[in-house]
mmCIF file with all atom_site columns, C-alpha atoms in Angstrom:
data_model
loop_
_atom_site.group_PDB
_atom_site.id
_atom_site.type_symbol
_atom_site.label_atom_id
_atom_site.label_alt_id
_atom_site.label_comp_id
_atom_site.label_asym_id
_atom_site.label_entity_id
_atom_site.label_seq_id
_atom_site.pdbx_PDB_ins_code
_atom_site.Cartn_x
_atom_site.Cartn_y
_atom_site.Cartn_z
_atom_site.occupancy
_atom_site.B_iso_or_equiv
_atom_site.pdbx_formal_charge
_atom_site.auth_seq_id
_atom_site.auth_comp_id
_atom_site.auth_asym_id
_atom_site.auth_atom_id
_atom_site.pdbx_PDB_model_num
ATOM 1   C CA . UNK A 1 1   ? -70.240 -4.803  -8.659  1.00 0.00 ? 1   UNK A CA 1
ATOM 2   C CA . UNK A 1 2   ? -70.659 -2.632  -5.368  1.00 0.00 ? 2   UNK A CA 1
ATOM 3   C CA . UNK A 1 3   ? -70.467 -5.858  -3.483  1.00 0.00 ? 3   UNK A CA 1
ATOM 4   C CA . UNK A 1 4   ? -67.339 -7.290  -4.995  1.00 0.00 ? 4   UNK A CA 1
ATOM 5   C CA . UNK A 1 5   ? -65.864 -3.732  -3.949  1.00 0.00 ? 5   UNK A CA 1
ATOM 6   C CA . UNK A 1 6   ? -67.475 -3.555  -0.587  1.00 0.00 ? 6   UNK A CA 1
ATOM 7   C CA . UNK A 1 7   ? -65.868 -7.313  0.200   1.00 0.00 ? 7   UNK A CA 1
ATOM 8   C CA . UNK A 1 8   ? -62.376 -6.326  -1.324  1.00 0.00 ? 8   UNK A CA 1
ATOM 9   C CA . UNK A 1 9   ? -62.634 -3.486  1.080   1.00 0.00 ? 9   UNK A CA 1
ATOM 10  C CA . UNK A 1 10  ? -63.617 -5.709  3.824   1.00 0.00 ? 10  UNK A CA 1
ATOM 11  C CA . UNK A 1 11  ? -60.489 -8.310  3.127   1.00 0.00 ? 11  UNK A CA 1
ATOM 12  C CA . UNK A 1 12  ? -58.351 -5.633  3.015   1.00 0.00 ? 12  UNK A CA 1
ATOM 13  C CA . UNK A 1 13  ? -58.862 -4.062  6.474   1.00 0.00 ? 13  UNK A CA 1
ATOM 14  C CA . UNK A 1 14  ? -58.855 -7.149  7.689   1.00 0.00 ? 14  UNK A CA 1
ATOM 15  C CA . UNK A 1 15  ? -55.244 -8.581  6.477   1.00 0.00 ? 15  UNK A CA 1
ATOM 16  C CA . UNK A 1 16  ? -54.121 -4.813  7.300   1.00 0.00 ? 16  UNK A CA 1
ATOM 17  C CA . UNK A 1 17  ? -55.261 -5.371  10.685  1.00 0.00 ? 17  UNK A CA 1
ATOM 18  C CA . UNK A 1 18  ? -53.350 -8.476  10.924  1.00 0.00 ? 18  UNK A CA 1
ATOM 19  C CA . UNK A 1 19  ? -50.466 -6.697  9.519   1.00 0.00 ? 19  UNK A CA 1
ATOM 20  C CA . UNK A 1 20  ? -50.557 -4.372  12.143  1.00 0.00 ? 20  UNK A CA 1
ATOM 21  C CA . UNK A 1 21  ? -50.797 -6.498  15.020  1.00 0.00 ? 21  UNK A CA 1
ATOM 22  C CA . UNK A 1 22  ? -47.860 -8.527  14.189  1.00 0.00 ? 22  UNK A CA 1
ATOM 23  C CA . UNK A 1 23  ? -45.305 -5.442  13.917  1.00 0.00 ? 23  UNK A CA 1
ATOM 24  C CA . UNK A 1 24  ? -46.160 -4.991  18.083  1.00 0.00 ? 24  UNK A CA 1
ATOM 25  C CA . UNK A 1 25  ? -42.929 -4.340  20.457  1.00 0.00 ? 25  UNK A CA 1
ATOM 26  C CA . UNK A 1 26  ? -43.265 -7.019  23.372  1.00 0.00 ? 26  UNK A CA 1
ATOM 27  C CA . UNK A 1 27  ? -41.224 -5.424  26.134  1.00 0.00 ? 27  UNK A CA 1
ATOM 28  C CA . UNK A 1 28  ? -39.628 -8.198  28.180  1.00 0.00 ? 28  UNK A CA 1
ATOM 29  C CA . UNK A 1 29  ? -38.753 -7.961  32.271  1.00 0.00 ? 29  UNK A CA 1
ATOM 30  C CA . UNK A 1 30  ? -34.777 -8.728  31.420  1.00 0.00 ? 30  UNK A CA 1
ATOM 31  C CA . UNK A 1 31  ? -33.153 -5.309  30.356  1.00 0.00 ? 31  UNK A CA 1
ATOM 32  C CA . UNK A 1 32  ? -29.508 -6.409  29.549  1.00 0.00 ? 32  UNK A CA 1
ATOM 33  C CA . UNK A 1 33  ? -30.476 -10.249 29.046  1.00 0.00 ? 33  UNK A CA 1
ATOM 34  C CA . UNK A 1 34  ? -28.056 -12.638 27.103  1.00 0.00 ? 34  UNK A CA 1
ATOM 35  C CA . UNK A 1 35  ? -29.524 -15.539 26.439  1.00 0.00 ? 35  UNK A CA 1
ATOM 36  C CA . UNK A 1 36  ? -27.426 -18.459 27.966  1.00 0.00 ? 36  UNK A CA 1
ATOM 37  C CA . UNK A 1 37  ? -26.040 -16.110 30.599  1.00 0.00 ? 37  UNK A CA 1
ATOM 38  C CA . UNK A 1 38  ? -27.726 -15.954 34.457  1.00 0.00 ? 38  UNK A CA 1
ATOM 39  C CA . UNK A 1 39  ? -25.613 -13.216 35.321  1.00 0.00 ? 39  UNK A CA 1
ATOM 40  C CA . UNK A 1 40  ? -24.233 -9.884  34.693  1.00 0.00 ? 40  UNK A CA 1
ATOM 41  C CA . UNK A 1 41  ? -20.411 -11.511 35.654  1.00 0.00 ? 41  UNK A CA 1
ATOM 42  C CA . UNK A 1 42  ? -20.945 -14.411 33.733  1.00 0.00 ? 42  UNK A CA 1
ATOM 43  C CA . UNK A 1 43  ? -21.739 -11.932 30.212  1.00 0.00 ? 43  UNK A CA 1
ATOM 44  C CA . UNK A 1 44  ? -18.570 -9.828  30.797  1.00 0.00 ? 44  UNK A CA 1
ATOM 45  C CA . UNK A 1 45  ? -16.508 -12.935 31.976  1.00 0.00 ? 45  UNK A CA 1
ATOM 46  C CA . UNK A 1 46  ? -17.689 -14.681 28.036  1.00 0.00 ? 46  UNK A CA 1
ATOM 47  C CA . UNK A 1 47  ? -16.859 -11.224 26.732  1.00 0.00 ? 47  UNK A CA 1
ATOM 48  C CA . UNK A 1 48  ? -13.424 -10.712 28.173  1.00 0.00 ? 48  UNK A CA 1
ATOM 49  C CA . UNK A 1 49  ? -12.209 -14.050 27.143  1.00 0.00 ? 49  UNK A CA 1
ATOM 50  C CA . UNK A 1 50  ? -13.543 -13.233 23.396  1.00 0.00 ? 50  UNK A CA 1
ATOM 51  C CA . UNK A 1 51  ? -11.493 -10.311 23.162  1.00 0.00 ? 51  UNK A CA 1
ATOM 52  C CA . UNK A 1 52  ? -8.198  -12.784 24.115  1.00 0.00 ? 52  UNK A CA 1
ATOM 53  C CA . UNK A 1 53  ? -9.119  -15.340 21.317  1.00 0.00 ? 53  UNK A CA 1
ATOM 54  C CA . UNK A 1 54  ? -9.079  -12.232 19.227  1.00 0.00 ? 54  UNK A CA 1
ATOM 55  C CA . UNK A 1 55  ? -5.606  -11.092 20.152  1.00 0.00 ? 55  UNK A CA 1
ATOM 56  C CA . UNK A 1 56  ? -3.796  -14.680 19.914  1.00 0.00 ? 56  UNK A CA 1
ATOM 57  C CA . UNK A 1 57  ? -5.160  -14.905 16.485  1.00 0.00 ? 57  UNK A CA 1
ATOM 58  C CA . UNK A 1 58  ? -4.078  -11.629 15.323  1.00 0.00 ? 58  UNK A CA 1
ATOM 59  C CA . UNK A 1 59  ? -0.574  -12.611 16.062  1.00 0.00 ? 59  UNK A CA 1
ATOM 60  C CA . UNK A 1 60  ? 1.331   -14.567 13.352  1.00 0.00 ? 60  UNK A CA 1
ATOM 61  C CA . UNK A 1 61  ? 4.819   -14.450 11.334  1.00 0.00 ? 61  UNK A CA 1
ATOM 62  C CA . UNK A 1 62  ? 2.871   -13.307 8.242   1.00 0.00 ? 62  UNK A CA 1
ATOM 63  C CA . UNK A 1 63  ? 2.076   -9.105  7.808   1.00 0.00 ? 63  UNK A CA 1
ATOM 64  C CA . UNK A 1 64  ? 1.778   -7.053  4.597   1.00 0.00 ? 64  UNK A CA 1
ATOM 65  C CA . UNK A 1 65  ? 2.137   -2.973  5.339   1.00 0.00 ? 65  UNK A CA 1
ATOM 66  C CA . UNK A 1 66  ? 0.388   -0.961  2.660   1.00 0.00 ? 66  UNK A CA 1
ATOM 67  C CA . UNK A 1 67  ? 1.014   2.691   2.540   1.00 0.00 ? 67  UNK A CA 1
ATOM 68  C CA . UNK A 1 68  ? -1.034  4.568   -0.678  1.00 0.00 ? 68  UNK A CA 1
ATOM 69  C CA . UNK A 1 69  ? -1.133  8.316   -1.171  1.00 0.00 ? 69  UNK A CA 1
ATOM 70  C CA . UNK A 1 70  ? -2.288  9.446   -4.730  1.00 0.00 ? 70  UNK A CA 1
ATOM 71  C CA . UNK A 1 71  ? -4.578  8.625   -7.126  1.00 0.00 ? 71  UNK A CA 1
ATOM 72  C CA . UNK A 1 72  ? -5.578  4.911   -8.536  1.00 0.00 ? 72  UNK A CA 1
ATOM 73  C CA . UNK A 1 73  ? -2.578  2.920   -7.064  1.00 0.00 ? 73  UNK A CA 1
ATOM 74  C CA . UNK A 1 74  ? -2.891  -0.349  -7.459  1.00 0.00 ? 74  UNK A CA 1
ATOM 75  C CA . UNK A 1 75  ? -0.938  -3.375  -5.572  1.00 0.00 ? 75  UNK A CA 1
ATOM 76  C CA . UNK A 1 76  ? -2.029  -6.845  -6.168  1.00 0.00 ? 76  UNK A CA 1
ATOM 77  C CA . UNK A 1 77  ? -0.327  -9.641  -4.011  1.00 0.00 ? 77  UNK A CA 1
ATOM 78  C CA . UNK A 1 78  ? -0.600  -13.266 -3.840  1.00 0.00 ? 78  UNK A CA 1
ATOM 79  C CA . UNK A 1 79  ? 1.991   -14.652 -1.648  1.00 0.00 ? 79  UNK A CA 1
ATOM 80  C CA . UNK A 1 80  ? 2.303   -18.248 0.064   1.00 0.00 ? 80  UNK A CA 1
ATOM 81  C CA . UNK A 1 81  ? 5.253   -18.393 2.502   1.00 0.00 ? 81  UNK A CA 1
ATOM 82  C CA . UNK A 1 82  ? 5.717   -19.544 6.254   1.00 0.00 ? 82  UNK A CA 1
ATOM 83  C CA . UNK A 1 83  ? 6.975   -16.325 7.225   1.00 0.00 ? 83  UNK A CA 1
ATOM 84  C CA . UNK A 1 84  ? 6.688   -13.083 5.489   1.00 0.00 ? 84  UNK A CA 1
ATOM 85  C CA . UNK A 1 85  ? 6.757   -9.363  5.328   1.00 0.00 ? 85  UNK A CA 1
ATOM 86  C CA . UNK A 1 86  ? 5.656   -7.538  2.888   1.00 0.00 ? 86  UNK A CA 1
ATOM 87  C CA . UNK A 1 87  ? 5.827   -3.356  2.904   1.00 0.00 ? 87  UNK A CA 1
ATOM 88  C CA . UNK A 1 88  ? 4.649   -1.633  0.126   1.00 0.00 ? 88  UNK A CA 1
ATOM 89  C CA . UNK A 1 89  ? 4.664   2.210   -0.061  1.00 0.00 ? 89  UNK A CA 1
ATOM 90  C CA . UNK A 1 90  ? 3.093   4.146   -3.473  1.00 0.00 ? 90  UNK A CA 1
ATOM 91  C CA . UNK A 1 91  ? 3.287   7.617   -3.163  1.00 0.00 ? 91  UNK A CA 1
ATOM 92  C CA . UNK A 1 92  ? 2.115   9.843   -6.239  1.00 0.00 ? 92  UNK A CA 1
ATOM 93  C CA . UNK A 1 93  ? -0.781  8.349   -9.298  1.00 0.00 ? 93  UNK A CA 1
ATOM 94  C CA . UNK A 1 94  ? -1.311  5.191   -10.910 1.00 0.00 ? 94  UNK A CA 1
ATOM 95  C CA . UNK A 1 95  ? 1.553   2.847   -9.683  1.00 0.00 ? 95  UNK A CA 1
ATOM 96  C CA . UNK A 1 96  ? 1.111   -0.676  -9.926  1.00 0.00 ? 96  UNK A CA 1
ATOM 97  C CA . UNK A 1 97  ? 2.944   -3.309  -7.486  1.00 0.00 ? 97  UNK A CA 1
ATOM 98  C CA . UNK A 1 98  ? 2.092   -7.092  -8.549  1.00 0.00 ? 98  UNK A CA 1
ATOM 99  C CA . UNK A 1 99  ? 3.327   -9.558  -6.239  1.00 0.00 ? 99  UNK A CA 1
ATOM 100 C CA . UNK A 1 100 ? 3.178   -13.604 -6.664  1.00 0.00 ? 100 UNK A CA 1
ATOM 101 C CA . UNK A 1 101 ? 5.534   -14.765 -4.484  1.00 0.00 ? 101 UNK A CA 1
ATOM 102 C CA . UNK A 1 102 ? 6.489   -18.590 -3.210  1.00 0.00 ? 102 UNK A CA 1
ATOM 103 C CA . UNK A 1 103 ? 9.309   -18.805 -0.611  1.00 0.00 ? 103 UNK A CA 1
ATOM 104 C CA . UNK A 1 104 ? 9.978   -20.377 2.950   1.00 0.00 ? 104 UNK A CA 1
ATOM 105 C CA . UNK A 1 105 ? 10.786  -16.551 4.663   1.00 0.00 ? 105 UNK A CA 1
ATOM 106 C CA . UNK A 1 106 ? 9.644   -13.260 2.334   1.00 0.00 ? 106 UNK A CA 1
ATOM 107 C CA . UNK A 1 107 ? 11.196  -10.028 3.135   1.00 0.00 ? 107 UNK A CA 1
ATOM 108 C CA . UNK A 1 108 ? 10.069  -7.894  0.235   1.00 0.00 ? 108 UNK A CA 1
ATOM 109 C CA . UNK A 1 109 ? 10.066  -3.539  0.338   1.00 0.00 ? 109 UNK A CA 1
ATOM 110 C CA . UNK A 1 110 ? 9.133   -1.887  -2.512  1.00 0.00 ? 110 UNK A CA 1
ATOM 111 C CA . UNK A 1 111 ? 8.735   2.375   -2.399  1.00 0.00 ? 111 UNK A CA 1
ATOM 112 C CA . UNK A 1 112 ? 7.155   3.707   -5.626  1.00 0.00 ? 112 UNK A CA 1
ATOM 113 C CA . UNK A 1 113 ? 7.833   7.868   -5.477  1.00 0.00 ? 113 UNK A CA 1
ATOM 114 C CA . UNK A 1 114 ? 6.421   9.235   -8.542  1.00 0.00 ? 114 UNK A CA 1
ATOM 115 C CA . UNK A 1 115 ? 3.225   8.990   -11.245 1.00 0.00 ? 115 UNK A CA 1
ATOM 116 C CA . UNK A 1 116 ? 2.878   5.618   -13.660 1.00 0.00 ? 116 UNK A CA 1
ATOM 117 C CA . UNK A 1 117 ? 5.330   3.361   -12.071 1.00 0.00 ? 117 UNK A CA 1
ATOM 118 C CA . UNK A 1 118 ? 5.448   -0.641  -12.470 1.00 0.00 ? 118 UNK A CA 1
ATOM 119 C CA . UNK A 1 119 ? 6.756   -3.119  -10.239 1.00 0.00 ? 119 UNK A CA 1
ATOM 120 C CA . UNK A 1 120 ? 6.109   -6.833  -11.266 1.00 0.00 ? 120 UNK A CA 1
ATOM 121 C CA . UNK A 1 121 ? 7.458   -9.950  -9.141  1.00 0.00 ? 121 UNK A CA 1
ATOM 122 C CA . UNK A 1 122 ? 6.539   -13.269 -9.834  1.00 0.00 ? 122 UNK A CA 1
ATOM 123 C CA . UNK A 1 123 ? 8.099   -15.970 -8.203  1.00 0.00 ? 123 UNK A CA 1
ATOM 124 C CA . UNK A 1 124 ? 6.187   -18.913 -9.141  1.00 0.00 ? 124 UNK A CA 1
ATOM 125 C CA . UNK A 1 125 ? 8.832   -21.857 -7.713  1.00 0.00 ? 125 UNK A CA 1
ATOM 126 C CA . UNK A 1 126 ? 9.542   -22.291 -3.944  1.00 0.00 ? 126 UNK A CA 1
ATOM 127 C CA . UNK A 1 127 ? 12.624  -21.082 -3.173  1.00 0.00 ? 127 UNK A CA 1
ATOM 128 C CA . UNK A 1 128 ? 14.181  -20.862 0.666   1.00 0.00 ? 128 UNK A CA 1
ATOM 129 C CA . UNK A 1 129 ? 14.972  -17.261 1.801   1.00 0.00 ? 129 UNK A CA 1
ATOM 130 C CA . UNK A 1 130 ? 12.992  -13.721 -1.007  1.00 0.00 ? 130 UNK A CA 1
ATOM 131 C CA . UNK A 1 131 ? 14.972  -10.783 0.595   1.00 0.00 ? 131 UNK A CA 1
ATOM 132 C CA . UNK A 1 132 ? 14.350  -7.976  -2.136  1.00 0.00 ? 132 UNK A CA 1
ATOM 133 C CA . UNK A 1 133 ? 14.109  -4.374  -1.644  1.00 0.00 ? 133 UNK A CA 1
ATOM 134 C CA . UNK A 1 134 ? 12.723  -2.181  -4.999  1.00 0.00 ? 134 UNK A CA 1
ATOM 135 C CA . UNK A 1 135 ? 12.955  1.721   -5.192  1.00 0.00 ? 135 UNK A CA 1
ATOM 136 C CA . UNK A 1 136 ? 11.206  3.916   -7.755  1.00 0.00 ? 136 UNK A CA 1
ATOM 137 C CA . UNK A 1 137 ? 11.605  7.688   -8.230  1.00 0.00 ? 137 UNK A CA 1
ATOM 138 C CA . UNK A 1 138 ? 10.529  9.194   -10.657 1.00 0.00 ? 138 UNK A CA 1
ATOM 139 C CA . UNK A 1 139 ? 7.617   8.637   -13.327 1.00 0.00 ? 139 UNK A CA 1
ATOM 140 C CA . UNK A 1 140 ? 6.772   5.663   -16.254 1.00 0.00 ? 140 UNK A CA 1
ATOM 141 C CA . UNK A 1 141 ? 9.261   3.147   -14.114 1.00 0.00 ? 141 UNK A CA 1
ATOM 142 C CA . UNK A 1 142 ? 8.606   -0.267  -15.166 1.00 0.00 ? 142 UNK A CA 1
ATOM 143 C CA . UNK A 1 143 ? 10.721  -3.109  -13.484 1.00 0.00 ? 143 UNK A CA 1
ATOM 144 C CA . UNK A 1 144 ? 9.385   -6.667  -13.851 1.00 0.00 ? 144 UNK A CA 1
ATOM 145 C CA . UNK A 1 145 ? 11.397  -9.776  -12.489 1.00 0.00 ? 145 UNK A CA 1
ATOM 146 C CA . UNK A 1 146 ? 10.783  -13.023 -13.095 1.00 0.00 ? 146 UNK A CA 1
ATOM 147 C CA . UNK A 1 147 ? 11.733  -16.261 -10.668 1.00 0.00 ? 147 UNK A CA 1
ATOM 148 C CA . UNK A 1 148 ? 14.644  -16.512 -8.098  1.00 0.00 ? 148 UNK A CA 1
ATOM 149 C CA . UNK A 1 149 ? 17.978  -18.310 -7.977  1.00 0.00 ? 149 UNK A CA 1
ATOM 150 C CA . UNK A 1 150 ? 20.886  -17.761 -5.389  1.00 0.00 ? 150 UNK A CA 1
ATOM 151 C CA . UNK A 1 151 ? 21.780  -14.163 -6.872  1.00 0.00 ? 151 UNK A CA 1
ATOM 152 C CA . UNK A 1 152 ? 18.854  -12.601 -6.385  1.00 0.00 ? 152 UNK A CA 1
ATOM 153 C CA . UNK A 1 153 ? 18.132  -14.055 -3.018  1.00 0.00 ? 153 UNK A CA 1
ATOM 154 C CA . UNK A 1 154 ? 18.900  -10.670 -1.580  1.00 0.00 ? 154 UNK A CA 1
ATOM 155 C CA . UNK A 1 155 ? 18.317  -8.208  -3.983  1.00 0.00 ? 155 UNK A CA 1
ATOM 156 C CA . UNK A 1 156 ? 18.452  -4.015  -4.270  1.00 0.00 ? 156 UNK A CA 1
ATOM 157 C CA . UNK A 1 157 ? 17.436  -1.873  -7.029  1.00 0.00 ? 157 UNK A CA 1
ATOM 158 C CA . UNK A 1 158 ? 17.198  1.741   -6.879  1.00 0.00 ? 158 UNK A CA 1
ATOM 159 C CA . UNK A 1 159 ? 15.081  3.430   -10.566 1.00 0.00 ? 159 UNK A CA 1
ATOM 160 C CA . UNK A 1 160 ? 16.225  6.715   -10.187 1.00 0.00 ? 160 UNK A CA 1
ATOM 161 C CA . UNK A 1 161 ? 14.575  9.210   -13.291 1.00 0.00 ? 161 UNK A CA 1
ATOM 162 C CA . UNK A 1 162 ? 12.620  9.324   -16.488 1.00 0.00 ? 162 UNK A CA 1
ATOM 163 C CA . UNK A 1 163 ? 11.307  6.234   -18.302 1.00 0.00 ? 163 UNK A CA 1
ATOM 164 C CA . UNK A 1 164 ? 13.122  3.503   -17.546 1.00 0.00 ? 164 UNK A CA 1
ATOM 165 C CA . UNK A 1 165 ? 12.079  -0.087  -18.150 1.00 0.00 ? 165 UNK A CA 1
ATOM 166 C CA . UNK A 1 166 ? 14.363  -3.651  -16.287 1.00 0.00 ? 166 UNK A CA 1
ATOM 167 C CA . UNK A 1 167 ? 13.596  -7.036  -16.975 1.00 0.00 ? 167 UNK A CA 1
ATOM 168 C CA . UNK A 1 168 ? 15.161  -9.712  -15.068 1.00 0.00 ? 168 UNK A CA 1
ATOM 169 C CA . UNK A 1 169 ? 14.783  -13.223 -15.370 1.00 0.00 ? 169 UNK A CA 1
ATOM 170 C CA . UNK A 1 170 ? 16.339  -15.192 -12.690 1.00 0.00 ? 170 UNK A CA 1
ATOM 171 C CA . UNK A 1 171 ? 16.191  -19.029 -13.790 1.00 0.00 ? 171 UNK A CA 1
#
């Protein structure tokens, strides 16, 4: 028995050992050493033109503005379009802005002022031009719309008080 534990001891130290040697820092003659790059011009010429690939991309005809202040606000948006903007401001608790949206050019504002306010838009069909600006003040505002058609191509609503509840259907 005393010699199985005197070899487990022995096998131990020596995979610790091992263990130990491999976790060594190697320092290395190179301080600020790329690897690819021979020189310190050649490293800040690769970075520089990195940060202009990142700038052309970040351009494009497509932005969505999100401004939330409160408590569990909510905006879910799923929107396919070749040029869009999209601002959504929810200002007090648990509002709720659900966008699915398919048009050619989206212009879409929607302002939630209050507590428990609803804003549904789905849009399922392509249509050409979604101008639509929705304002909420005031609390338990629900306003769903469904589709688009040539009247509602460019349309305003303004909830104004207590408890209100719209459904349109645009078909």
């Amino acid at each position: 028995m005393k010699t199985i534990f005197k070899l487990l001891i022995a096998v131990s130290i020596l995979i610790t050992n091992n263990l130990a040697t491999a976790q060594t820092f190697e320092t290395t003659d190179a301080k600020n050493h790329i690897s690819g790059f021979e020189t310190q011009s050649s490293q800040e010429n690769f970075l520089l033109n990195q940060g202009a690939t990142t700038i052309n991309l970040s351009t494009t005809n497509k932005s969505i503005f999100i401004a939330q202040i409160g408590d569990d606000n909510d905006l879910i948006s799923n929107s396919k379009s070749l040029e869009s903007t999209i601002v959504i401001v929810q200002n007090g608790d648990e509002n709720l802005a659900v966008l699915d949206l398919n048009s050619k050019k989206i212009n879409e504002t929607v302002i939630q002022h209050g507590d428990n306010n609803a804003f549904l838009d789905y849009s399922p069909f392509k249509s050409d031009v979604r101008n639509a600006t929705i304002n909420q003040t005031g609390d338990n505002q629900n306003l769903t719309m469904f589709g688009t058609n040539t009247l509602s191509e460019k349309i305003k609503i303004s909830m104004q008080g207590q408890g209100q509840s719209i459904i349109i259907r645009n078909f």
